[in-house]
Amino acid sequence: MDRRRRVPLFALVMGAAVLLMTALHTIEGMAWAGAYVFLGAVPDAKSAMLYSLNAMTTYGHESVSLAPHWQMMGALEALNGMLLFGLTTAFLFAMIQEVWPRPRRERRGG
């Protein structure tokens, strides 16, 4: 396949992969938020989602915090988020290598 056709296909594949991964990270954040609401660690669903996304991305918004006996759970979510974002980055890098291979170097005689 020539380069002119490869670039749009590459952009389409990577764009779809990024959107799917964003949806999966959102579902993960919603699951953590649901756990916080179920356990009574935060007052409402909006605060739970805000805290969950902040913990997952290690942003750490100060206006929402967990009760002291649930703070370790927030730290575990932050660790989980760092690991999953790292795995997502590794997966995207592997996709880039697969879809867009580097040209092979010719072997030198010797």
XYZ file of N, CA and C in Angstrom:
330
model
N 0.853 -1.182 0.000
C 0.000 0.000 0.000
C 0.896 1.242 0.000
N 0.555 2.201 -0.831
C 1.392 3.401 -0.908
C 1.120 4.326 0.279
N 2.015 5.264 0.472
C 1.984 6.137 1.654
C 0.730 7.006 1.716
N 0.230 7.441 0.559
C -0.959 8.305 0.563
C -2.185 7.596 1.114
N -2.284 6.298 0.921
C -3.418 5.552 1.457
C -3.173 5.096 2.892
N -1.912 4.938 3.256
C -1.589 4.444 4.583
C -1.862 5.478 5.668
N -1.614 6.742 5.409
C -1.775 7.781 6.432
C -3.228 7.912 6.897
N -4.220 8.020 6.000
C -5.604 8.101 6.497
C -6.044 6.821 7.224
N -5.615 5.666 6.742
C -5.958 4.419 7.409
C -5.336 4.367 8.799
N -4.094 4.799 8.896
C -3.411 4.860 10.185
C -4.158 5.787 11.143
N -4.541 6.962 10.671
C -5.268 7.925 11.505
C -6.616 7.357 11.945
N -7.305 6.656 11.058
C -8.597 6.065 11.388
C -8.452 4.970 12.442
N -7.483 4.087 12.256
C -7.271 2.991 13.203
C -6.863 3.535 14.572
N -5.930 4.460 14.602
C -5.476 5.012 15.877
C -6.585 5.822 16.549
N -7.341 6.584 15.776
C -8.447 7.353 16.340
C -9.501 6.455 16.967
N -9.837 5.369 16.275
C -10.813 4.417 16.818
C -10.274 3.761 18.090
N -9.006 3.401 18.099
C -8.407 2.774 19.283
C -8.410 3.738 20.468
N -8.068 4.990 20.226
C -8.052 5.976 21.310
C -9.465 6.221 21.852
N -10.451 6.306 20.977
C -11.835 6.491 21.443
C -12.308 5.294 22.260
N -11.971 4.084 21.819
C -12.359 2.893 22.564
C -11.675 2.856 23.931
N -10.405 3.198 23.975
C -9.693 3.202 25.257
C -10.223 4.287 26.185
N -10.597 5.417 25.639
C -11.199 6.473 26.449
C -12.516 5.991 27.056
N -13.314 5.292 26.250
C -14.572 4.737 26.760
C -14.311 3.715 27.864
N -13.297 2.880 27.691
C -12.980 1.879 28.710
C -12.496 2.532 30.008
N -11.688 3.583 29.896
C -11.239 4.302 31.099
C -12.420 4.996 31.785
N -13.371 5.482 31.001
C -14.565 6.105 31.575
C -15.392 5.079 32.343
N -15.535 3.891 31.775
C -16.268 2.821 32.457
C -15.567 2.456 33.765
N -14.241 2.411 33.734
C -13.495 2.126 34.959
C -13.742 3.202 36.014
N -13.708 4.465 35.592
C -13.978 5.562 36.527
C -15.376 5.483 37.104
N -16.340 5.087 36.272
C -17.717 4.945 36.749
C -17.828 3.797 37.749
N -17.086 2.724 37.529
C -17.115 1.594 38.467
C -16.559 2.006 39.833
N -15.438 2.734 39.822
C -14.875 3.230 41.090
C -15.849 4.196 41.764
N -16.450 5.091 40.969
C -17.411 6.054 41.537
C -18.594 5.328 42.145
N -19.069 4.288 41.467
C -20.168 3.492 42.005
C -19.798 2.852 43.334
N -18.562 2.391 43.443
C -18.099 1.797 44.699
C -18.077 2.847 45.809
N -17.616 4.063 45.482
C -17.577 5.128 46.490
C -18.977 5.481 46.980
N -19.942 5.544 46.066
C -21.323 5.858 46.457
C -21.903 4.713 47.280
N -21.697 3.493 46.826
C -22.217 2.308 47.527
C -21.686 2.230 48.958
N -20.404 2.555 49.145
C -19.794 2.482 50.466
C -20.083 3.709 51.332
N -20.639 4.769 50.729
C -20.913 5.988 51.468
C -19.669 6.827 51.720
N -18.646 6.650 50.856
C -17.388 7.383 51.028
C -17.503 8.833 50.571
N -18.459 9.125 49.701
C -18.712 10.493 49.223
C -20.219 10.746 49.280
N -20.631 12.010 49.302
C -22.057 12.292 49.508
C -22.977 11.973 48.329
N -22.502 12.137 47.083
C -23.391 11.923 45.936
C -22.607 11.401 44.728
N -23.346 11.028 43.674
C -22.741 10.425 42.484
C -21.831 11.411 41.742
N -22.217 12.686 41.699
C -21.394 13.682 41.010
C -20.039 13.828 41.701
N -20.045 13.925 43.010
C -18.786 14.023 43.759
C -17.957 12.750 43.592
N -18.630 11.605 43.549
C -17.925 10.338 43.390
C -17.225 10.275 42.039
N -17.907 10.694 40.983
C -17.292 10.662 39.645
C -16.148 11.666 39.568
N -16.327 12.849 40.128
C -15.266 13.852 40.125
C -14.052 13.331 40.882
N -14.280 12.766 42.049
C -13.153 12.230 42.816
C -12.483 11.074 42.068
N -13.285 10.202 41.488
C -12.747 9.045 40.790
C -11.865 9.456 39.614
N -12.339 10.371 38.797
C -11.534 10.822 37.645
C -10.275 11.552 38.103
N -10.393 12.324 39.178
C -9.212 13.011 39.708
C -8.193 12.021 40.266
N -8.666 11.004 40.957
C -7.748 10.007 41.512
C -7.118 9.179 40.397
N -7.929 8.776 39.424
C -7.427 7.944 38.328
C -6.341 8.640 37.521
N -6.514 9.923 37.317
C -5.538 10.674 36.523
C -4.461 11.299 37.404
N -4.521 11.071 38.690
C -3.622 11.618 39.712
C -3.599 13.151 39.687
N -4.713 13.746 39.284
C -4.833 15.205 39.273
C -4.991 15.728 40.693
N -5.847 15.082 41.482
C -5.980 15.420 42.897
C -6.713 16.709 43.187
N -7.934 16.856 42.739
C -8.749 18.034 43.019
C -9.029 18.105 44.507
N -8.814 19.239 45.112
C -8.909 19.347 46.570
C -10.321 19.571 47.098
N -11.271 19.930 46.248
C -12.602 20.241 46.771
C -13.397 18.987 47.124
N -12.978 17.833 46.653
C -13.653 16.576 46.985
C -12.634 15.656 47.628
N -12.982 15.144 48.803
C -12.075 14.195 49.454
C -12.894 13.092 50.106
N -12.232 11.983 50.342
C -12.884 10.843 50.979
C -12.797 10.966 52.489
N -13.697 10.277 53.166
C -13.605 10.186 54.623
C -12.276 9.519 54.975
N -11.691 9.855 56.119
C -10.363 9.329 56.457
C -10.225 7.809 56.357
N -11.244 7.050 56.724
C -11.121 5.598 56.675
C -11.265 5.034 55.260
N -11.553 5.857 54.240
C -11.622 5.412 52.849
C -10.469 5.966 52.017
N -9.571 6.730 52.581
C -8.512 7.367 51.802
C -7.548 6.371 51.160
N -7.319 5.226 51.776
C -6.456 4.219 51.159
C -7.075 3.702 49.860
N -8.386 3.645 49.814
C -9.069 3.219 48.588
C -8.804 4.213 47.460
N -8.784 5.495 47.786
C -8.451 6.515 46.785
C -7.024 6.373 46.293
N -6.114 6.049 47.197
C -4.721 5.839 46.794
C -4.595 4.614 45.894
N -5.350 3.576 46.190
C -5.337 2.387 45.333
C -5.886 2.691 43.949
N -6.902 3.538 43.878
C -7.430 3.923 42.571
C -6.398 4.719 41.792
N -5.671 5.602 42.468
C -4.628 6.375 41.781
C -3.549 5.442 41.236
N -3.148 4.455 42.017
C -2.166 3.478 41.553
C -2.711 2.682 40.378
N -3.958 2.268 40.477
C -4.613 1.543 39.392
C -4.660 2.384 38.124
N -4.982 3.661 38.266
C -5.042 4.554 37.107
C -3.691 4.725 36.447
N -2.644 4.883 37.248
C -1.297 5.018 36.674
C -0.908 3.762 35.900
N -1.186 2.600 36.467
C -0.858 1.352 35.785
C -1.651 1.195 34.492
N -2.935 1.495 34.540
C -3.750 1.325 33.335
C -3.408 2.343 32.253
N -3.082 3.568 32.631
C -2.665 4.537 31.614
C -1.319 4.135 31.018
N -0.444 3.553 31.832
C 0.824 3.037 31.314
C 0.609 1.891 30.343
N -0.291 0.967 30.692
C -0.592 -0.141 29.784
C -1.247 0.355 28.496
N -2.095 1.350 28.614
C -2.724 1.927 27.422
C -1.679 2.549 26.510
N -0.737 3.270 27.091
C 0.334 3.873 26.303
C 1.165 2.793 25.613
N 1.498 1.727 26.338
C 2.273 0.634 25.746
C 1.496 -0.027 24.610
N 0.191 -0.210 24.788
C -0.632 -0.812 23.744
C -0.668 0.068 22.496
N -0.852 1.376 22.692
C -0.864 2.289 21.541
C 0.485 2.292 20.827
N 1.575 2.255 21.594
C 2.904 2.213 20.998
C 3.078 0.936 20.179
N 2.614 -0.198 20.715
C 2.704 -1.463 19.976
C 1.867 -1.408 18.702
N 0.691 -0.775 18.782
C -0.136 -0.626 17.576
C 0.575 0.221 16.533
N 1.187 1.300 16.965
C 1.911 2.165 16.028
C 3.023 1.373 15.357
N 3.747 0.582 16.118
C 4.828 -0.212 15.530
C 4.293 -1.239 14.540
N 3.126 -1.798 14.828
C 2.553 -2.819 13.946
C 1.982 -2.206 12.669
N 1.269 -1.106 12.815
C 0.608 -0.485 11.671
C 1.583 0.332 10.835
N 2.573 0.906 11.464
C 3.504 1.797 10.783
C 4.936 1.283 10.983
N 5.289 0.171 10.334
C 6.621 -0.397 10.566
C 7.740 0.491 10.032
N 8.877 0.419 10.719
C 10.048 1.170 10.281
C 10.652 0.471 9.071
N 11.259 1.237 8.173
C 11.933 0.577 7.050
C 13.126 -0.234 7.558
N 13.323 -1.390 6.956
C 14.435 -2.245 7.376
C 15.735 -1.718 6.814
N 16.758 -1.826 7.637
C 18.086 -1.417 7.185
C 18.714 -2.561 6.393
N 19.396 -2.193 5.369
C 20.065 -3.220 4.566
C 21.307 -3.702 5.302
N 21.553 -4.983 5.221
C 22.727 -5.552 5.863
C 23.973 -5.231 5.065
N 25.017 -4.924 5.797
C 26.297 -4.649 5.141
C 27.060 -5.941 4.984
N 27.682 -6.099 3.893
C 28.485 -7.299 3.650
C 29.747 -7.261 4.498
N 30.254 -8.418 4.821
C 31.434 -8.308 5.610
C 31.938 -9.567 6.044
